[in-house]
XYZ file of C-alpha atoms in Angstrom:
554
model
C 0.498 29.601 47.525
C 3.707 27.539 47.026
C 3.700 24.144 48.026
C 6.823 22.187 48.963
C 5.664 18.989 47.636
C 6.725 15.298 48.471
C 10.588 15.073 49.847
C 10.722 17.962 48.066
C 11.860 16.644 44.898
C 9.656 17.348 41.884
C 9.629 20.558 40.539
C 6.156 22.501 38.268
C 5.229 26.086 38.610
C 2.031 28.488 39.484
C -0.040 28.847 36.699
C -0.478 32.215 34.453
C -3.643 34.098 34.388
C -4.785 35.864 30.664
C -4.890 39.099 30.433
C -6.857 40.397 27.669
C -5.496 43.895 25.811
C -6.643 47.293 27.618
C -9.571 48.704 24.941
C -9.944 45.307 22.659
C -12.273 42.513 22.703
C -10.793 39.228 23.084
C -12.680 36.099 23.138
C -11.517 33.539 26.257
C -8.761 31.798 26.089
C -7.930 28.238 27.731
C -4.710 28.524 28.418
C -2.404 26.288 30.275
C -2.521 25.250 33.406
C 0.710 26.339 34.277
C 3.764 27.980 33.067
C 6.153 25.580 31.630
C 9.298 26.345 29.239
C 10.169 24.041 26.106
C 10.814 20.989 26.436
C 15.010 19.784 25.930
C 15.844 15.993 24.883
C 17.541 16.323 28.352
C 17.887 11.946 29.326
C 15.105 10.546 31.402
C 16.196 10.398 35.952
C 19.104 12.339 35.144
C 17.788 15.840 34.907
C 18.559 18.352 37.303
C 14.362 18.857 37.664
C 10.719 17.372 36.511
C 11.038 20.435 34.404
C 14.125 22.170 32.398
C 15.673 25.481 34.032
C 16.547 27.795 31.753
C 19.064 27.292 28.607
C 22.005 28.550 29.377
C 22.867 31.958 27.258
C 24.091 30.942 23.843
C 26.817 33.374 24.087
C 28.037 31.079 27.683
C 29.187 28.388 25.028
C 31.198 30.856 22.934
C 33.918 32.260 26.147
C 37.076 31.398 24.886
C 36.352 31.851 21.031
C 36.663 35.369 20.479
C 40.090 34.699 18.898
C 40.968 32.145 17.502
C 43.190 29.341 19.131
C 45.883 29.602 16.018
C 46.478 33.523 18.016
C 47.704 31.203 21.168
C 51.525 30.406 20.721
C 53.394 27.888 23.592
C 55.899 30.840 23.376
C 53.718 33.961 24.528
C 54.940 35.238 27.963
C 51.168 36.252 30.260
C 51.348 40.466 29.712
C 51.311 39.135 26.024
C 47.372 36.796 26.863
C 46.463 39.834 29.434
C 43.822 41.197 27.655
C 42.585 38.153 25.979
C 41.698 36.622 29.557
C 40.541 40.022 30.891
C 38.487 40.208 27.514
C 36.840 36.289 28.275
C 36.845 36.072 32.315
C 34.248 39.681 31.824
C 32.649 37.824 29.275
C 32.122 35.186 31.612
C 31.415 36.317 34.249
C 28.324 37.949 32.555
C 27.216 34.832 31.382
C 27.160 33.567 34.322
C 25.379 36.398 35.894
C 22.725 36.088 33.702
C 22.878 32.388 33.968
C 22.087 32.607 37.404
C 19.356 35.367 37.379
C 17.325 33.333 34.534
C 17.302 30.673 37.343
C 16.395 32.491 40.065
C 13.389 34.167 37.707
C 12.393 30.686 36.923
C 12.399 28.938 40.717
C 11.832 32.151 42.479
C 14.222 30.733 45.179
C 17.132 28.526 45.695
C 17.005 25.241 46.947
C 19.508 22.537 49.364
C 19.845 18.867 47.393
C 18.612 15.720 50.354
C 22.350 13.910 51.232
C 20.512 10.857 50.504
C 19.943 12.161 46.419
C 22.000 8.534 45.505
C 18.900 6.975 46.496
C 16.065 8.672 44.562
C 15.178 8.956 40.458
C 16.238 12.360 40.086
C 17.996 15.657 41.847
C 15.362 17.758 44.394
C 12.703 19.267 42.697
C 9.990 21.727 43.925
C 6.017 22.574 42.710
C 4.999 25.322 42.804
C 0.703 25.998 42.072
C -1.374 28.731 43.158
C -5.495 28.390 43.896
C -6.735 26.257 46.227
C -7.685 22.413 45.172
C -11.166 23.496 44.119
C -9.812 26.062 41.702
C -7.000 23.964 40.196
C -9.107 21.055 39.656
C -11.496 23.203 37.822
C -9.149 24.579 35.717
C -7.766 21.502 34.775
C -11.054 19.888 34.057
C -11.360 23.181 31.274
C -8.107 22.045 29.706
C -8.741 18.962 29.415
C -12.035 19.499 27.932
C -11.111 22.016 25.075
C -8.223 20.328 23.959
C -9.467 17.065 23.991
C -12.379 19.110 21.702
C -9.383 18.495 18.981
C -9.881 14.941 19.435
C -12.212 12.612 17.721
C -13.816 11.831 21.788
C -14.608 15.137 22.897
C -14.820 14.871 26.610
C -16.827 17.329 28.751
C -15.180 16.981 32.022
C -15.862 20.699 33.259
C -19.145 20.632 33.002
C -18.568 17.788 34.940
C -16.911 18.515 38.075
C -18.090 21.495 38.329
C -21.211 20.508 40.920
C -18.798 18.148 42.134
C -16.660 20.899 43.568
C -18.957 22.641 44.639
C -20.390 20.054 46.699
C -17.013 19.592 48.171
C -16.906 16.270 46.934
C -13.303 16.212 45.597
C -12.166 12.243 45.225
C -15.300 12.279 42.821
C -14.072 15.431 41.052
C -10.449 14.254 40.604
C -11.405 10.357 39.176
C -13.162 12.198 36.688
C -9.879 14.640 35.628
C -7.796 11.481 36.054
C -10.662 9.052 33.870
C -10.430 12.219 30.749
C -6.688 12.812 31.521
C -5.944 10.613 28.623
C -6.019 13.455 26.914
C -3.459 15.155 27.576
C -1.114 12.664 25.305
C -2.358 14.975 21.958
C -1.827 18.443 24.020
C 1.508 20.438 22.478
C 4.660 19.686 23.412
C 5.407 22.734 25.188
C 1.860 22.889 27.351
C 2.634 19.052 28.344
C 4.793 18.663 31.423
C 3.090 22.217 33.392
C -0.164 20.286 32.513
C 1.212 16.619 33.564
C 2.719 18.188 37.074
C -0.741 20.282 37.480
C -2.658 17.276 37.477
C -0.187 14.480 39.204
C -0.411 17.717 42.480
C -4.067 16.783 42.364
C -3.744 13.090 42.621
C -0.820 13.418 45.604
C -3.339 15.823 47.129
C -6.094 13.016 47.003
C -6.468 10.851 50.527
C -6.180 8.085 47.807
C -3.773 8.764 45.676
C -2.933 4.692 45.161
C -6.218 4.749 43.144
C -5.881 7.543 40.668
C -1.663 6.644 40.002
C -2.393 3.462 37.518
C -4.554 5.408 35.152
C -2.171 8.890 35.459
C 0.683 5.956 34.508
C -1.197 4.278 32.439
C -1.502 7.508 30.011
C 2.075 8.125 30.423
C 3.077 4.642 29.097
C 1.410 5.370 25.396
C 2.558 7.924 23.050
C 2.678 11.259 22.970
C 1.718 12.409 19.888
C 1.877 15.923 19.843
C 5.695 14.795 20.551
C 6.826 12.462 18.525
C 10.907 13.527 18.623
C 10.771 14.072 22.874
C 7.669 11.968 23.768
C 9.524 9.359 25.709
C 12.184 12.403 27.352
C 8.399 14.552 28.531
C 6.914 10.863 29.909
C 9.967 9.543 31.734
C 10.271 12.611 33.117
C 6.869 13.133 34.615
C 7.179 8.742 35.636
C 10.445 10.180 37.785
C 8.135 13.675 39.190
C 5.748 10.801 40.395
C 8.343 8.556 41.552
C 10.222 11.817 43.673
C 6.939 13.238 44.828
C 5.981 10.314 46.831
C 7.450 10.259 50.337
C 10.997 7.512 50.484
C 8.995 5.075 52.424
C 5.843 5.231 50.518
C 5.072 1.704 49.306
C 3.477 3.591 46.438
C 6.669 3.890 45.438
C 6.757 0.361 44.363
C 4.564 0.642 41.843
C 5.420 3.573 39.778
C 8.857 1.838 40.061
C 7.382 -0.776 38.655
C 5.338 1.128 35.947
C 9.331 2.739 34.860
C 10.681 -0.554 34.549
C 8.021 -1.375 32.255
C 7.730 2.043 30.079
C 11.557 1.712 29.618
C 11.378 -2.102 28.093
C 8.994 -0.335 26.057
C 10.956 1.855 24.462
C 14.080 -0.473 25.049
C 16.776 1.950 26.710
C 17.272 -0.076 29.776
C 20.678 1.505 29.984
C 19.177 4.176 31.804
C 17.434 2.299 34.040
C 20.799 0.310 35.339
C 22.377 2.852 37.169
C 19.133 3.162 39.513
C 19.279 -0.433 40.176
C 21.583 -0.184 42.907
C 19.565 0.857 44.767
C 16.782 -1.522 44.980
C 17.812 -3.054 48.214
C 18.039 -0.360 50.350
C 14.161 1.038 48.584
C 12.023 -2.610 49.663
C 13.943 -2.069 53.254
C 11.773 1.288 52.500
C 9.146 0.457 51.489
C 9.058 -2.815 53.678
C 8.465 -4.673 50.208
C 7.169 -8.952 50.683
C 9.258 -11.607 49.186
C 6.876 -11.941 46.289
C 6.420 -8.282 45.574
C 10.395 -7.963 45.036
C 10.452 -11.104 43.187
C 8.121 -9.298 40.844
C 10.518 -6.244 40.330
C 13.260 -8.994 40.109
C 11.895 -10.830 37.218
C 10.706 -7.646 35.295
C 14.291 -6.442 35.601
C 15.887 -9.544 33.974
C 12.979 -9.267 30.971
C 14.128 -5.951 30.627
C 17.724 -6.906 30.547
C 17.520 -10.568 28.228
C 15.701 -7.413 25.862
C 18.111 -4.790 25.366
C 21.179 -7.892 25.293
C 22.747 -7.553 28.922
C 22.789 -12.040 29.628
C 24.556 -11.164 32.400
C 22.737 -8.368 33.883
C 19.356 -10.659 33.170
C 21.121 -13.618 34.929
C 21.560 -11.644 37.686
C 18.531 -10.705 38.628
C 16.403 -14.489 37.569
C 18.869 -15.225 40.735
C 17.982 -12.692 43.018
C 14.456 -13.658 42.277
C 15.146 -17.363 42.496
C 16.618 -15.985 46.603
C 13.083 -14.988 47.547
C 11.475 -18.243 47.179
C 11.237 -19.474 51.022
C 12.465 -24.132 50.971
C 8.949 -24.718 50.892
C 8.182 -22.820 48.367
C 11.002 -24.344 46.511
C 9.134 -26.931 44.082
C 6.012 -24.821 43.351
C 5.433 -24.197 39.203
C 7.200 -20.681 39.745
C 9.709 -21.473 41.289
C 10.728 -24.476 39.007
C 10.048 -22.092 36.150
C 12.356 -19.478 36.589
C 15.462 -22.355 38.106
C 15.196 -23.509 34.814
C 15.760 -20.900 32.756
C 18.401 -19.196 34.607
C 19.844 -22.881 34.477
C 19.672 -22.661 30.516
C 21.551 -19.321 31.058
C 24.328 -20.272 32.698
C 25.227 -22.945 30.574
C 25.160 -21.645 27.335
C 26.498 -18.117 28.494
C 30.093 -18.009 26.896
C 31.608 -15.752 29.756
C 30.350 -18.254 33.027
C 32.313 -20.508 34.318
C 31.347 -20.353 37.743
C 27.481 -22.487 39.126
C 28.141 -22.985 42.566
C 25.838 -20.058 43.079
C 23.147 -21.449 40.974
C 23.323 -24.986 42.760
C 23.067 -23.330 46.068
C 19.741 -22.594 45.556
C 16.777 -25.125 46.934
C 14.673 -24.084 43.632
C 17.650 -25.518 41.399
C 17.637 -28.334 43.970
C 14.667 -29.413 43.496
C 15.370 -29.820 39.683
C 16.558 -32.738 40.113
C 12.905 -34.188 41.008
C 11.252 -32.330 38.628
C 13.840 -31.766 35.686
C 16.171 -34.665 35.841
C 18.136 -34.637 32.613
C 18.844 -30.954 33.101
C 19.918 -30.965 36.936
C 22.727 -34.350 35.474
C 23.868 -31.796 32.727
C 24.095 -29.168 35.735
C 26.536 -31.469 37.184
C 28.873 -32.527 34.320
C 29.369 -28.634 33.852
C 29.564 -27.797 37.465
C 32.803 -30.982 38.667
C 33.126 -33.136 35.473
C 35.032 -32.931 32.224
C 34.673 -33.445 28.466
C 34.416 -37.179 28.197
C 31.161 -37.314 30.592
C 29.293 -34.365 28.666
C 29.969 -37.124 25.205
C 28.716 -40.198 27.487
C 25.795 -37.855 28.278
C 24.925 -36.483 24.829
C 25.365 -40.474 23.495
C 22.791 -42.101 26.554
C 20.129 -39.169 25.743
C 20.525 -38.670 22.233
C 18.484 -36.094 19.902
C 17.927 -33.850 23.508
C 20.325 -31.561 23.474
C 18.796 -30.279 19.860
C 15.377 -30.942 21.070
C 15.975 -28.780 23.872
C 17.290 -26.110 21.507
C 20.470 -25.874 22.781
C 23.726 -25.288 21.177
C 25.413 -28.519 21.015
C 28.910 -26.836 19.731
C 28.736 -23.433 22.823
C 28.029 -26.279 25.035
C 31.120 -28.439 24.008
C 33.153 -25.963 23.422
C 32.881 -24.663 26.933
C 33.519 -27.876 28.515
C 37.010 -28.274 27.018
C 37.642 -24.887 28.872
C 36.226 -26.483 31.820
C 38.475 -29.320 31.256
C 41.344 -28.076 31.162
C 40.795 -26.273 34.442
C 40.454 -29.671 35.654
C 42.794 -31.218 34.492
C 45.552 -27.944 35.841
C 44.220 -27.776 39.136
C 44.757 -31.670 39.497
C 48.638 -31.827 38.593
C 50.681 -32.068 40.874
C 54.058 -30.953 39.856
C 52.435 -28.068 37.319
C 53.742 -29.041 33.657
C 51.008 -30.787 31.824
C 52.258 -32.280 28.600
C 50.984 -31.239 25.564
C 50.091 -35.187 24.950
C 47.758 -34.865 27.845
C 45.778 -31.702 27.122
C 45.616 -33.377 23.823
C 43.952 -36.214 24.970
C 41.727 -34.789 27.876
C 40.673 -31.985 25.602
C 40.039 -34.774 22.617
C 41.942 -32.216 19.797
C 44.890 -32.836 17.722
C 47.727 -31.750 19.281
C 48.542 -28.974 16.535
C 45.435 -26.959 18.229
C 46.629 -27.416 21.806
C 48.099 -23.697 21.764
C 45.406 -22.591 20.239
C 43.192 -23.909 23.129
C 45.780 -23.192 25.398
C 45.906 -19.037 24.785
C 41.260 -19.652 24.902
C 41.219 -20.566 28.321
C 44.226 -18.308 29.393
C 41.826 -15.054 27.591
C 38.269 -17.000 29.840
C 40.529 -16.669 33.232
C 40.072 -20.078 34.197
C 44.164 -20.624 34.358
C 47.028 -18.607 33.933
C 50.578 -20.221 33.687
C 52.786 -20.171 30.160
C 53.770 -22.282 27.156
C 56.789 -23.999 26.504
C 57.067 -24.530 23.227
C 60.397 -26.682 23.452
C 59.903 -29.115 25.896
C 55.937 -29.271 24.563
C 54.749 -28.676 28.233
C 52.658 -26.073 29.163
C 53.604 -24.344 33.314
C 50.690 -23.585 35.595
C 51.105 -20.868 37.783
C 47.536 -20.314 38.816
C 44.333 -22.156 38.090
C 40.275 -22.197 39.363
C 39.302 -24.647 40.940
C 35.776 -25.511 39.275
C 33.840 -26.645 42.996
C 35.744 -26.152 46.308
C 34.902 -29.530 48.609
C 36.273 -31.766 51.309
C 38.525 -32.854 48.383
C 40.212 -29.515 47.423
C 39.800 -28.492 51.156
C 43.216 -31.261 51.275
C 44.403 -30.807 48.736
C 45.203 -27.337 49.902
C 45.860 -28.488 53.253
C 48.654 -30.557 52.064
C 50.283 -27.178 49.867
C 50.054 -24.890 52.499
C 51.854 -27.779 54.387
C 54.651 -28.040 51.669
C 54.178 -24.535 51.827
C 55.313 -24.397 55.186
C 58.216 -27.448 55.460
C 59.435 -24.790 52.285
C 59.526 -21.837 54.318
C 60.869 -23.290 57.431
C 63.966 -24.622 55.806
C 64.424 -21.645 54.420
C 64.125 -19.816 57.423
C 66.448 -22.635 59.263
C 69.253 -21.863 56.123
C 68.867 -17.832 56.886
C 69.236 -18.380 60.311
C 72.625 -20.288 59.954
C 74.126 -18.304 57.839
C 73.722 -15.058 59.983
C 75.403 -17.232 62.831
C 78.480 -17.806 60.780
C 78.433 -14.280 59.323
C 78.334 -13.072 62.672
C 80.758 -15.471 64.131
C 83.291 -14.706 61.714
C 82.537 -11.056 61.903
C 84.015 -10.950 65.636
C 86.626 -13.360 64.895
C 87.860 -10.789 63.027
C 87.703 -8.335 65.167
C 89.485 -10.543 67.912
C 92.127 -11.276 65.356
C 92.166 -7.359 64.632
C 92.302 -6.270 68.500
C 95.285 -9.041 68.997
C 96.997 -7.548 66.564
C 96.849 -3.789 67.433
C 97.773 -5.053 70.905
C 100.852 -6.532 69.842
C 101.617 -3.308 68.256
C 100.565 -0.769 71.298
C 97.266 0.464 69.816
C 94.594 0.860 71.086
C 91.805 -1.286 68.949
C 89.782 2.113 69.520
C 86.714 -0.400 69.910
C 84.068 0.553 72.833
C 84.647 -2.259 74.735
C 88.261 -1.967 75.139
C 88.268 0.371 77.567
C 92.070 0.029 78.132
C 94.325 3.567 77.709
C 97.896 2.532 76.554
C 100.376 6.112 78.676
C 102.455 7.952 76.662
C 105.413 8.276 77.380
C 107.528 11.947 77.939
C 110.161 12.550 75.378
C 112.305 15.343 75.704
C 110.632 17.369 72.149
C 107.728 17.958 74.591
C 109.419 20.831 76.308
């Protein structure tokens, strides 16, 4: 039987039946229930299929190497290279045909990818199985029982499920198989993918796959002892297969994805997960995920990013989690916990200078009651300057050290922010070195160094005038943009408008003067030509002077 499973996006193959050699006695041997190929070190979630297709023939990689590259010279003519080209074109064609034949032989058919593959964990996949549910379940149980005999904890699941399947108690039989399926982590590496794919198929045939999938995913999070080197890839491929075989709108996908995130965290492979996170919003819409579950997943992703050292990504997903709290939940313990965490990350980050998105969150605003000192510190970093920070530190002596915040980093950040505020508030766009030194509380000889730092931080653009000892501001970033900044912007727009109006008037006046001078020159020229008896030749002059007839005309 060929099964078109889920969204037509996972892969496994049918059974191989062992045949005893004719005329020879052989004992019955339990074979792996699914035909597989030896897995390679494929990156998870990016492979074409849960089971890798046949490898490209080795001679394919030798194309273009039959002759050394040194034999190819730029001064050769096309005819000189014809033999070389024909030889390698033929070799290339043979290799492609050979690879295509192996591929089709493996899959037995071709498939067309879905248009919405960008929202999937992997490319379209197919599972091919032979037999009824009872036959497949019994073979799976026998396979697990045979392999468990090689371990310390042997199970008799094959014998246990046989009477259940005979009584058509498929759910009970499947539950027993899943309970014993941890044995699959010890099967030979070349048999693992086929066996786990069959187990996945059986689970998805259940009336309640959600009942069995947690145990399957939990086993995949455990080490695959038979393959220390490829264990991560094998387990990741299996988790990807489960995710892809579930219907696109099936909310069970949410739980599987949570397990994938935890698996990624466990192995420190966040970079493999990161490209898929762009699909989260669409997935939540498909699964109709509520705010609480969204928050839970965002927090897991934020933790995974933090463990991988990606603080910016971690901060982003904490903000996404905080945005799921309703206003009435803002003062709750969980909301305050993650709000405080986001605040600490924001002020400690060496690259984050904008805190407007953080302060706009109701849960962060509620910190003014639960964590007033932290709330005050956030206000300083949002819109105040270095002097206010130093006053805060004196007022709460020892508090920064007690909270394990890095004073040196905070002070440096406040100096950069103070420089940005100074540049934004300077009306003539010229800041003397002395003003910078005073605002940043630094020696005059360090002004240029701090100017370079603030430009690198992209808070200000401009250039130094060492001769005049001033910094010329070209562009600056407002730390906050409120009513005061809107008024200032309105004033500057009015000034620009006035300058533009003056320039327009000057240009129009100059154009009028040029036009008037041109007309005067034309009139003067016309008069001179008329006095000489010659037509001006201008289109507006329609008078013609009759030519006098002379004797030469005859």
